[in-house]
Coordinates of C-alpha atoms in Angstrom, one line a residue:
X1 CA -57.4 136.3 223.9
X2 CA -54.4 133.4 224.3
X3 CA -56.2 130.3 223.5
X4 CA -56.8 127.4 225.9
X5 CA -54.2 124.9 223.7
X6 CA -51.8 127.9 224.3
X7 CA -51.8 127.8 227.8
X8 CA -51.7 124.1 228.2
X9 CA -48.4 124.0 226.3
X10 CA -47.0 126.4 228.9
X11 CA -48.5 125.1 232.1
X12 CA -47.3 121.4 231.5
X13 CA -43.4 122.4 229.7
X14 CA -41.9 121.7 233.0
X15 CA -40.1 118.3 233.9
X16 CA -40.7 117.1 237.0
X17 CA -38.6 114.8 239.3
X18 CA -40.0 112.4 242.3
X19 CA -43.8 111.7 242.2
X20 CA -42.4 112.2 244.9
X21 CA -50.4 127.0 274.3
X22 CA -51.0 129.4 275.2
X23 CA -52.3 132.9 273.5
X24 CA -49.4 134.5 275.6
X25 CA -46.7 132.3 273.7
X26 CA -48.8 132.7 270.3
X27 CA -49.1 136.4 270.8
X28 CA -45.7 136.9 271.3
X29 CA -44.4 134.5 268.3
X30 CA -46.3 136.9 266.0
X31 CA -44.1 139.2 266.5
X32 CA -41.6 137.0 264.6
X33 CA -43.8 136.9 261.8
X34 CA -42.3 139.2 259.5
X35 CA -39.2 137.4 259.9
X36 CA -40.9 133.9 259.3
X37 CA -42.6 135.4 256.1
X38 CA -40.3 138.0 254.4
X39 CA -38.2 135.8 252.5
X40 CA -34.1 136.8 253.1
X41 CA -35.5 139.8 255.3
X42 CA -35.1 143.6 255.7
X43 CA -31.9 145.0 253.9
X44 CA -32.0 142.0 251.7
X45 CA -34.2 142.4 249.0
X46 CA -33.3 142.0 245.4
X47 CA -31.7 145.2 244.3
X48 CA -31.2 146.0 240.8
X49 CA -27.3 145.4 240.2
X50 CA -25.9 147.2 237.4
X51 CA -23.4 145.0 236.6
X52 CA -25.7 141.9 236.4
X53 CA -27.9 144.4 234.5
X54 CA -26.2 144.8 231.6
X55 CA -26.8 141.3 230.1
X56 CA -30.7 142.1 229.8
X57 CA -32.2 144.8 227.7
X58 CA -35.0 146.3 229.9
X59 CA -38.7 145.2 228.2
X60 CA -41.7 147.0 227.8
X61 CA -45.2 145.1 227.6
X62 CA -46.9 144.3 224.5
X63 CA -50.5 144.4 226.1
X64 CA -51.9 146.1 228.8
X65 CA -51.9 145.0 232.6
X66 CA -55.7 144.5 232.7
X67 CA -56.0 142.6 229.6
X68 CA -54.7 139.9 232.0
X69 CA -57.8 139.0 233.2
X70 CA -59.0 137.4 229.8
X71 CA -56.3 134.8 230.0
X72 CA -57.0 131.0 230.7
X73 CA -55.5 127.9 231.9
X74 CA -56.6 124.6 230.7
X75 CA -56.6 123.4 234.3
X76 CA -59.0 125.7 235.4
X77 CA -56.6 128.7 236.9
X78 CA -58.1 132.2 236.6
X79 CA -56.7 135.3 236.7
X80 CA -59.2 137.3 239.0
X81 CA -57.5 140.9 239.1
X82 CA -55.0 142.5 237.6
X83 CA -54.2 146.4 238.1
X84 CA -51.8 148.9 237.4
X85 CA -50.4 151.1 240.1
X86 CA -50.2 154.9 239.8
X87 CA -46.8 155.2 241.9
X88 CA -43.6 155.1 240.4
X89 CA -41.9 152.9 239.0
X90 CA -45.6 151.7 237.8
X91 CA -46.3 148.3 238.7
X92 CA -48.8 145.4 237.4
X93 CA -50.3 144.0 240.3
X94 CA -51.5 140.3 239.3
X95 CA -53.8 138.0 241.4
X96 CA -54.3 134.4 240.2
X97 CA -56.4 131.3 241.7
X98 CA -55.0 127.8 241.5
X99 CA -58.1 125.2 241.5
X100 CA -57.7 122.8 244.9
X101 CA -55.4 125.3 246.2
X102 CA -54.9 129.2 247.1
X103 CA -53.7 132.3 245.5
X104 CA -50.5 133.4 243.9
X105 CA -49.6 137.0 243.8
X106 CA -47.4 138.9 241.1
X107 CA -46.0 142.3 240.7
X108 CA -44.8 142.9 237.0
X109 CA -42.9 146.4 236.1
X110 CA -44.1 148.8 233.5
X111 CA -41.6 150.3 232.4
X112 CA -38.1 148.7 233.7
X113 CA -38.9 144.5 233.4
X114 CA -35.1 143.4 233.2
X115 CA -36.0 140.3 231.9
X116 CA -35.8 138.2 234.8
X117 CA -38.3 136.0 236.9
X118 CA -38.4 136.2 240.7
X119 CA -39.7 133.7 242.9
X120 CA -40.7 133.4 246.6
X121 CA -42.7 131.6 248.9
X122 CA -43.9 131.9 252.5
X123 CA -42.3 131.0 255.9
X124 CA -43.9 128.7 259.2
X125 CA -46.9 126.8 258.1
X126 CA -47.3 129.6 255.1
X127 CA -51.0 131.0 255.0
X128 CA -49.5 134.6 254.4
X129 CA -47.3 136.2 252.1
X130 CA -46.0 140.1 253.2
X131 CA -47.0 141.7 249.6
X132 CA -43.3 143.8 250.1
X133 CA -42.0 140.2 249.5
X134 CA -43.7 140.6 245.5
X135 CA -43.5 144.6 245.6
X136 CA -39.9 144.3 246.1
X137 CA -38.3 142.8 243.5
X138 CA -40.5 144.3 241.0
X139 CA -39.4 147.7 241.8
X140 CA -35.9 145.7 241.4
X141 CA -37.5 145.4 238.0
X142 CA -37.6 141.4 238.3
X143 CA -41.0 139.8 236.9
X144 CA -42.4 138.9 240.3
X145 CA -44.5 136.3 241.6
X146 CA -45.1 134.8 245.4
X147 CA -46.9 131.6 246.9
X148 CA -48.3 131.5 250.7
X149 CA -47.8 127.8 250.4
X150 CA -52.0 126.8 249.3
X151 CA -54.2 128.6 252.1
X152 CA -54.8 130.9 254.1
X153 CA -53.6 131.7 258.0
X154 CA -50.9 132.6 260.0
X155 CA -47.4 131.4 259.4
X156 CA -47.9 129.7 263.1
X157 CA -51.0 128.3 263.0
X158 CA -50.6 124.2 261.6
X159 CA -54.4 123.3 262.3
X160 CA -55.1 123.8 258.5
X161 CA -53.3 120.3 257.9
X162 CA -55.9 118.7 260.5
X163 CA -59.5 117.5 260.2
X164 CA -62.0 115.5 262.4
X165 CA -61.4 113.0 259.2
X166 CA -58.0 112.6 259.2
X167 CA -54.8 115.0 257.3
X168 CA -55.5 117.3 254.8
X169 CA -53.5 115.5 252.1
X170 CA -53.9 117.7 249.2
X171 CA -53.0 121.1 251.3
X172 CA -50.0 118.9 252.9
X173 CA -49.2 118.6 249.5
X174 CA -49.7 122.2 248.3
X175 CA -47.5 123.3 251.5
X176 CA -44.3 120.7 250.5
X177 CA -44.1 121.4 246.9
X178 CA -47.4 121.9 244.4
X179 CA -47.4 125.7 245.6
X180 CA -44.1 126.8 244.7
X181 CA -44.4 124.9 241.6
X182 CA -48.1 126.3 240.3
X183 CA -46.7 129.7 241.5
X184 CA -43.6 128.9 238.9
X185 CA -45.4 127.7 236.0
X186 CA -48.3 129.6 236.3
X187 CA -46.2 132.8 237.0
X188 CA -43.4 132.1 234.2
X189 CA -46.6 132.6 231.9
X190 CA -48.1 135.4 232.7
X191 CA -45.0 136.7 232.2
X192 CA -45.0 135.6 228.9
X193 CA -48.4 136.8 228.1
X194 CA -47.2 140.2 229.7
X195 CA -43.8 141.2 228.0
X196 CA -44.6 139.0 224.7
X197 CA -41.7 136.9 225.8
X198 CA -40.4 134.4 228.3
X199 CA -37.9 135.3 231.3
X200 CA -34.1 135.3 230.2
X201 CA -33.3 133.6 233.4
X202 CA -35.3 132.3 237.0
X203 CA -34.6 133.1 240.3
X204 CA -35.7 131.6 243.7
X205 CA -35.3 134.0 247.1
X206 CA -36.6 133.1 249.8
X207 CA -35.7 132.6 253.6
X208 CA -37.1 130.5 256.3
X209 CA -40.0 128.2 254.5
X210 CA -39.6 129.8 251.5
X211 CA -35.8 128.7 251.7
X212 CA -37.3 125.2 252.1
X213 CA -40.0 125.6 248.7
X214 CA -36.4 126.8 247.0
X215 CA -34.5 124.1 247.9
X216 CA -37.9 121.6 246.9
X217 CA -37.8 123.0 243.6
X218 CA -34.4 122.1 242.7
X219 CA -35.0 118.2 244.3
X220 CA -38.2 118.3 242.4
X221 CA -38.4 120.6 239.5
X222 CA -34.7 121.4 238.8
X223 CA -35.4 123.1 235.3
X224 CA -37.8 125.7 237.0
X225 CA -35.0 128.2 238.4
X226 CA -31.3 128.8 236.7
X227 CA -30.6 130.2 240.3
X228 CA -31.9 129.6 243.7
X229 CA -30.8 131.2 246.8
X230 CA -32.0 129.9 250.2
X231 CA -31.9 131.4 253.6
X232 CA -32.1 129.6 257.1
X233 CA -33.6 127.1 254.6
X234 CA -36.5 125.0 256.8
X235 CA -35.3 121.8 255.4
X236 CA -35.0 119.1 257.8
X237 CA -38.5 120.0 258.8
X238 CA -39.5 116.5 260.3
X239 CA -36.9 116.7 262.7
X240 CA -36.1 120.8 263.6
X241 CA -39.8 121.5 264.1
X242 CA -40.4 118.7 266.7
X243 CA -36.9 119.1 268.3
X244 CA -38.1 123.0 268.9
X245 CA -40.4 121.3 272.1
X246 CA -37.3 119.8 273.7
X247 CA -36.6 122.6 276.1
X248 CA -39.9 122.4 277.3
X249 CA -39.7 118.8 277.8
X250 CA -36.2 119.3 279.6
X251 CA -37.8 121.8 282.1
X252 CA -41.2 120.1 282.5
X253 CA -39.0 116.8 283.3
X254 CA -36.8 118.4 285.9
X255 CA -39.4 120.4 287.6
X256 CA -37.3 123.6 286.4
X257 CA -38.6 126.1 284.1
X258 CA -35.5 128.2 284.5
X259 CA -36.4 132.3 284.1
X260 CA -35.7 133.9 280.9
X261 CA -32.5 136.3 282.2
X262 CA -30.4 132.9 283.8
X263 CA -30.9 132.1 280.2
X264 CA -29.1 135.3 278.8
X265 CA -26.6 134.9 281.1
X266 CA -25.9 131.7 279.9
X267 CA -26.0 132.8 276.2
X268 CA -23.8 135.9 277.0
X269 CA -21.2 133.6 279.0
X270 CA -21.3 131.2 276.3
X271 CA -20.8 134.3 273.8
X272 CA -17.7 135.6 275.7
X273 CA -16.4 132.1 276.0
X274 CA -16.4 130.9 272.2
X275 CA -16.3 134.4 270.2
X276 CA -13.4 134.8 268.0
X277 CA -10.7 135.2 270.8
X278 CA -9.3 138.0 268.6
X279 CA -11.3 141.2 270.2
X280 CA -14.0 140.8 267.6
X281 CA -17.8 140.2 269.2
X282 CA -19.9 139.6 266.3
X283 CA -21.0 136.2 267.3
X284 CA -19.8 132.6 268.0
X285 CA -17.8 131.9 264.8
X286 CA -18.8 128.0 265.1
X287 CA -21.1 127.0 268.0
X288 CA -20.2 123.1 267.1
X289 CA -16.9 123.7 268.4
X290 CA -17.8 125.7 271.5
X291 CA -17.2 123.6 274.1
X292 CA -19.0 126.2 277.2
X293 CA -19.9 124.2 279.8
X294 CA -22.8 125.8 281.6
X295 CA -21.6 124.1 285.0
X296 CA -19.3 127.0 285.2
X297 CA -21.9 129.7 285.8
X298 CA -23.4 127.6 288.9
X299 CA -24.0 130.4 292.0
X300 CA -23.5 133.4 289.8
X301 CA -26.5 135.9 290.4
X302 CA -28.6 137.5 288.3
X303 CA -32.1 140.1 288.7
X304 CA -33.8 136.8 288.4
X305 CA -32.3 134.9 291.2
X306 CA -28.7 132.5 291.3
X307 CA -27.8 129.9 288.9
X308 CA -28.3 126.7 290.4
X309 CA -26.5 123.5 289.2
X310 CA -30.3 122.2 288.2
X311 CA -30.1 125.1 285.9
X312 CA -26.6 124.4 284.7
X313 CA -28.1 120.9 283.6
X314 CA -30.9 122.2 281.8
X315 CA -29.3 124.4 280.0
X316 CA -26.6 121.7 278.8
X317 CA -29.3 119.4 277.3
X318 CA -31.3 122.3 275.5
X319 CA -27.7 123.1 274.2
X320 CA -26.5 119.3 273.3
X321 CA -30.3 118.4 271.7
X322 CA -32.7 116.0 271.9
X323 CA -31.8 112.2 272.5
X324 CA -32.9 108.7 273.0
X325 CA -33.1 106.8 276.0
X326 CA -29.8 105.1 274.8
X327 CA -28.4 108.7 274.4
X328 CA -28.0 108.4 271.0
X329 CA -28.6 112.1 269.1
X330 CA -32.3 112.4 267.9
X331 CA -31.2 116.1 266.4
X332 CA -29.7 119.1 266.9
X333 CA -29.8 121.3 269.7
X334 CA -30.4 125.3 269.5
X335 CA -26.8 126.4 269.3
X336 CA -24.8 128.5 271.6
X337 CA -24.9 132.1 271.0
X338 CA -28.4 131.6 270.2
X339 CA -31.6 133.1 272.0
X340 CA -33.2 130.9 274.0
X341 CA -36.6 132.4 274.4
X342 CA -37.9 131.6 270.9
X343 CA -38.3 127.8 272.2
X344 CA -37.3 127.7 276.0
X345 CA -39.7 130.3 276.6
X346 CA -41.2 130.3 280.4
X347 CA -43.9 131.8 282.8
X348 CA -43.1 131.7 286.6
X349 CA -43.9 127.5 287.4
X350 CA -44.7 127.1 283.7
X351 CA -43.8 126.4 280.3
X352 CA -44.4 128.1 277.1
X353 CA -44.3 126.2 274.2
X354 CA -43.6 127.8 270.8
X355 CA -46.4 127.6 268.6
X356 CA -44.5 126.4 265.5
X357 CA -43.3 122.8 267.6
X358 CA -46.8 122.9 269.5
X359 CA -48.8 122.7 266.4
X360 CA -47.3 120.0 265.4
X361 CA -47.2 118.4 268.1
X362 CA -51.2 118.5 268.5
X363 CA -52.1 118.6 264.7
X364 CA -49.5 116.5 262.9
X365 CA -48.1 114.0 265.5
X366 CA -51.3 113.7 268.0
X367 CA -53.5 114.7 265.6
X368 CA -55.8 116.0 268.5
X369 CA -56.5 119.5 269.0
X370 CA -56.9 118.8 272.7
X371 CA -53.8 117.4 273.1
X372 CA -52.0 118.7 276.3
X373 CA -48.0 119.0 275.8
X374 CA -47.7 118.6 279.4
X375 CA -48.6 114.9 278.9
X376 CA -45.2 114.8 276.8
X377 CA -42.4 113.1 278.4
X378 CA -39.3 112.2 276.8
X379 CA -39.4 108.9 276.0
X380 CA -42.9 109.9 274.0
X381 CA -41.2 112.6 272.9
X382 CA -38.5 110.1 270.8
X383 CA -41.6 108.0 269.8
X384 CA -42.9 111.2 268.8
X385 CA -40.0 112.0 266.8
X386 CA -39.8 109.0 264.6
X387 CA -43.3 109.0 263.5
X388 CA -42.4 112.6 262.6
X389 CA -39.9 111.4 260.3
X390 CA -41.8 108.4 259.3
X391 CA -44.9 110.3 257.9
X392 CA -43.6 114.0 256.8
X393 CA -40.0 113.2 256.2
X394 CA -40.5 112.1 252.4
X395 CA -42.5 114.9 251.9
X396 CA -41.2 117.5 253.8
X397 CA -37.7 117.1 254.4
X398 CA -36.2 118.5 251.2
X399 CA -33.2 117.4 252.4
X400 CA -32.0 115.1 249.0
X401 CA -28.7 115.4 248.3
X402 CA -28.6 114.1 245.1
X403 CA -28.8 117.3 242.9
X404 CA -27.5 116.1 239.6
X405 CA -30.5 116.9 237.7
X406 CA -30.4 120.2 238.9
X407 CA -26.6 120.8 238.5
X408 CA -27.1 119.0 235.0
X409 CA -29.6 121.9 233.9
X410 CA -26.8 124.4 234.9
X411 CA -28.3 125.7 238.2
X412 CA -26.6 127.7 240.8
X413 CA -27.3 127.6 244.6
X414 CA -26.4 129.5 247.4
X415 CA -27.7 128.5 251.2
X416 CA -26.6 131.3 253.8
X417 CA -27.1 130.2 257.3
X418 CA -26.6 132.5 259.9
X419 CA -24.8 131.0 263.3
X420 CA -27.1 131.8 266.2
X421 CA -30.6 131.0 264.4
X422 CA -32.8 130.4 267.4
X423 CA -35.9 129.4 264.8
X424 CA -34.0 126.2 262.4
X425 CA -31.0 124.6 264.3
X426 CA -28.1 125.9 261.9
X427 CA -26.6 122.8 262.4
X428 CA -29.2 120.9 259.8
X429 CA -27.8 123.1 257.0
X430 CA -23.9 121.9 257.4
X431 CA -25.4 118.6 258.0
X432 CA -27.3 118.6 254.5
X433 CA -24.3 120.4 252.3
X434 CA -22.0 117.8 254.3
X435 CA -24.0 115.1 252.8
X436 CA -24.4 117.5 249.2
X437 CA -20.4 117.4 248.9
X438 CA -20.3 113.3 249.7
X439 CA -22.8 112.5 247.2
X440 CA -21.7 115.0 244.5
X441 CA -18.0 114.2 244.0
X442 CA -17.0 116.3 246.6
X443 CA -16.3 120.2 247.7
X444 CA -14.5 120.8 244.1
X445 CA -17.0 119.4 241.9
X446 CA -20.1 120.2 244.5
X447 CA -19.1 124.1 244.4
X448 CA -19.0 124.3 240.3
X449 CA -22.5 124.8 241.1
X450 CA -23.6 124.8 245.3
X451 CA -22.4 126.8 248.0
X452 CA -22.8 127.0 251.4
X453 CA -22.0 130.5 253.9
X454 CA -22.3 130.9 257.6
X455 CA -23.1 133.9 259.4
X456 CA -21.3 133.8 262.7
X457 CA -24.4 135.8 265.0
X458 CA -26.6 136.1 262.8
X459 CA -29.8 135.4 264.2
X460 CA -33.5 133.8 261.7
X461 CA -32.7 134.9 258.8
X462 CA -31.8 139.0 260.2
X463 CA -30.8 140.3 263.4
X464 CA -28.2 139.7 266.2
X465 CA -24.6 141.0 266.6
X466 CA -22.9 139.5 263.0
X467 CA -23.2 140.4 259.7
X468 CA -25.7 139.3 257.3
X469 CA -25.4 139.0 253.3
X470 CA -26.3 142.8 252.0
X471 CA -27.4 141.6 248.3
X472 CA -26.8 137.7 247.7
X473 CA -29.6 138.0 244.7
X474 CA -26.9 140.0 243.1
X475 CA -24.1 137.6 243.7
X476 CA -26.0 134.6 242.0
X477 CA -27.2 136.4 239.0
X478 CA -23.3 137.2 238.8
X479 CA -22.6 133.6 239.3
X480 CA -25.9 132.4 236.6
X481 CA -25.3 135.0 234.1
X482 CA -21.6 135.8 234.1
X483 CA -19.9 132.5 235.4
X484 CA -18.8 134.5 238.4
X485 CA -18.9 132.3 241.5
X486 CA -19.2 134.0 244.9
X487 CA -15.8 133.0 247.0
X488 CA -17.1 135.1 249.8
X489 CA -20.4 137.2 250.6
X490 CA -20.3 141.2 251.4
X491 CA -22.0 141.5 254.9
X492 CA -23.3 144.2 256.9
X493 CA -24.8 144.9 260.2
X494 CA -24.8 148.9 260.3
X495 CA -21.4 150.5 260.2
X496 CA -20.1 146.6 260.4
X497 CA -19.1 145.0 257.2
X498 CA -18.1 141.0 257.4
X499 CA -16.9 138.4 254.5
X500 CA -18.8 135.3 255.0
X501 CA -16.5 132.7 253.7
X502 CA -17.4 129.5 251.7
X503 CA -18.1 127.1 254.5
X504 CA -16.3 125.7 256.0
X505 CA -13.8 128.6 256.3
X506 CA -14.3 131.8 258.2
X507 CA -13.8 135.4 258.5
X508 CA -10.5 136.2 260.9
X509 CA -9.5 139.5 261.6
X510 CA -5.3 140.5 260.2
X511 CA -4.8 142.4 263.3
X512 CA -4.4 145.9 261.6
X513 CA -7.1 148.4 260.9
X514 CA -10.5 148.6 262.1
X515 CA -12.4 145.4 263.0
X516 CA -15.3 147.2 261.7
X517 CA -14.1 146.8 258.2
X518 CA -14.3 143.6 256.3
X519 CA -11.0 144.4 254.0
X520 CA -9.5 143.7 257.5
X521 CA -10.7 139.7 257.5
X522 CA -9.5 137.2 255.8
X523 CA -11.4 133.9 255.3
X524 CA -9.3 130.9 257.0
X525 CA -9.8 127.5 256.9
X526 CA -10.6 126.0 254.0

């Protein structure tokens, strides 16, 4: 049996930085879940690249995937099952328990470990981690361990962080950072333990949430991955989470609740208007610089009745974002191109809130689980606001630009966005690298070791007309283990095939051969 001493080495090697509605609308947001919770999504999983391969002899255990369960932790942590699968490739499923928190989930290979660690964590208010997420990457042959962010739930249920008492500080806690960490530590030895020697090399992947734990760990733990990769990263959550109510405040205001098709029709015209003017349709190429005005659809008819100017008006401040009273910008707006359902969602005379901004609303802002969003007007909604980013943004926000310690211990990041996320306001992540390049010497120095890409139509993390990255895992253990730094991102939406360029350039079609093909797009703009 590894002795106590043993694992209290392990546990504590890692250097830290920073002490630092309705059932209708809930119903239907579940069926987002997947998206919110599978990390960089279906068709992006870690696949086992052979060139990245080759700098890692493939490991066998030195102890059997059972024995597991007589480990320790000086701080309590038990192992509580650990079982090997009968499929092939054969697979150690591992289940541990974190005191004061919740489980973390592993899935080590048998026969094919390649010498790597893989990280992930979960997406909305976590509670739930899709076991494919660990499976995954352990049939990739990656060492394989997941967090649902330190309890149980749904991914779009926030009441865990309430009590009659006051906020659950120690879950808050778990759910900003602790999690991913434990997960890290914790998961970096079993490993250990497993294979009779550490991981070569430690990757984060992870959209949504978990792109927000990645982006935590290198603020606050930058020597626990050599690579993290984060999708639709959830940083900025103080801000984009509230800012998600502002349609419904728009429409409850005006005494409008404008039907769902005037909204696609302003989302297609807006499409048509801004796409890439060069008979591609993949997507607004930059919604910031789509200058659509609504006003212009004002008496066209749809199955759902003709656009009135009130509607035009609506639809112009969901678009432009929520703002004081003085009309200077609280945030971001859901950007054109986008779908408008996910948080402008409506009922005949009614709103629908989405339950991710509604939670928070009633948990973390009101803090009153009777709390009736209907009550919210928009000069609350700015008070509202600030307390947001008065009590969860030094927690939460993960938006610290300063990554020195992290470049310093030789990490590589890649953030993907895509264009017309209707979940996280795609504009938060070109805000935050904007701020990365001006803190860390600028877009020369800053790209030695971050980059950022945009998916032009790419909706949360998958879906919608573009293209989104087909194996970015593989790109940054190119770019950790081989010194090979992405200039562009292989995409793909079916028979479609995109570069995503190193923002702020993007993908223009030559004009000769098919428009399907991305040999055929150059990126422009740098």
């Amino acid at each position: 049996m590894i002795q106590r001493t043993r694992w209290k080495t392990l546990t504590d090697g890692a250097r830290t930085r920073g002490a630092s509605s309705r059932s209708g609308a809930r119903r239907r947001w579940l069926g987002v879940l997947a998206v919110l919770t599978l990390g960089v999504g279906i068709g992006t999983a870690p696949h086992h690249d052979s060139a990245a391969a080759t700098a890692t002899e493939l490991t066998r255990p030195v102890r059997t995937c059972e024995s597991l369960t007589q480990l320790t932790f000086a701080d309590g942590t038990t192992v509580t099952s650990a079982a090997q699968t009968a499929a092939t490739p054969a697979i150690c499923n591992v289940t541990l328990v974190v005191p004061e928190s919740n489980g973390i989930s592993m899935a080590l290979p048998v026969d094919n470990w390649n010498g790597r660690f893989h990280g992930a964590g979960a997406g909305g208010y976590g509670g739930w981690l899709s076991p494919e997420q660990v499976a995954a990457p352990a049939r990739a042959g990656y060492a394989s361990a997941g967090t649902d962010g330190g309890h149980t739930g749904s991914p779009l249920d926030g009441s865990w962080a309430w009590s009659p008492t006051g906020m659950n500080a120690s879950l808050i806690n778990d759910f900003a950072y602790r999690s991913a960490h434990e997960m890290t530590v914790k998961g970096k030895a079993i490993t250990t333990a497993y294979y009779g020697r550490a991981p070569d090399h430690s990757y984060w992947n992870s959209c949504s949430g978990g792109g927000r734990m990645g982006l935590m760990e290198a603020q606050r733990f930058p020597d626990d991955y050599d690579g993290i990769l984060a999708a639709a990263p959830a940083l900025n959550a103080d801000r984009f989470v509230p800012a998600g109510m502002w349609p419904q405040v728009v429409m409850r205001e005006s005494g409008n609740f404008v039907p769902r098709c005037k909204f696609e029709e302003f989302t297609r015209a807006a499409v048509a208007a801004c796409d890439a003017r060069d008979g591609v349709t993949d997507g607004v190429v930059d919604p910031q610089t789509c200058a659509f005005d609504p006003a212009g659809l004002v008496g066209r008819q749809t199955p759902c009745g003709r656009i009135t100017a009130e509607d035009a008006t609506v639809m112009k401040r969901i678009w432009d974002g929520p703002r004081r009273s003085n009309g200077s910008r609280l945030w971001y707006g859901i950007p054109r191109g986008a779908p408008l359902s996910a948080y402008a969602g409506t009922a005949e005379t009614d709103g629908l809130p989405n339950p991710l901004p509604g939670d928070w609303f009633k948990y973390w802002l009101a803090k009153d689980p009777n709390w009736d969003w209907h009550t919210l007007t928009s000069a609350d909604f700015a008070t509202y606001f600030e307390q947001s980013r008065r009590e969860y943004g030094p927690l939460l926000a993960t938006d610290d630009p300063d990554l020195s310690d992290f470049r310093d211990s030789h990490g590589k990041m890649i953030i993907w966005h895509g264009w017309a996320d209707e979940v996280i306001m795609p504009q938060g992540s070109v805000d935050y690298y904007t701020r990365l390049l001006a803190t860390m010497g600028g877009k020369a120095k800053t790209e030695r070791f971050a980059r950022l890409f945009m998916a032009p139509g790419v909706q949360h993390c998958v879906d919608g007309p573009g293209a989104f990255p087909a194996d970015p895992l593989a790109d940054l253990v190119k770019w950790v283990e081989q010194g090979q730094a992405p200039d562009t991102l292989f995409a793909r939406n079916g028979n479609m095939t995109r570069p995503l360029c190193r923002w702020p350039a993007v993908a223009r079609y030559t004009g000769q051969g098919s428009t399907d093909d991305a040999a055929n797009f150059r990126c422009s703009g740098k």
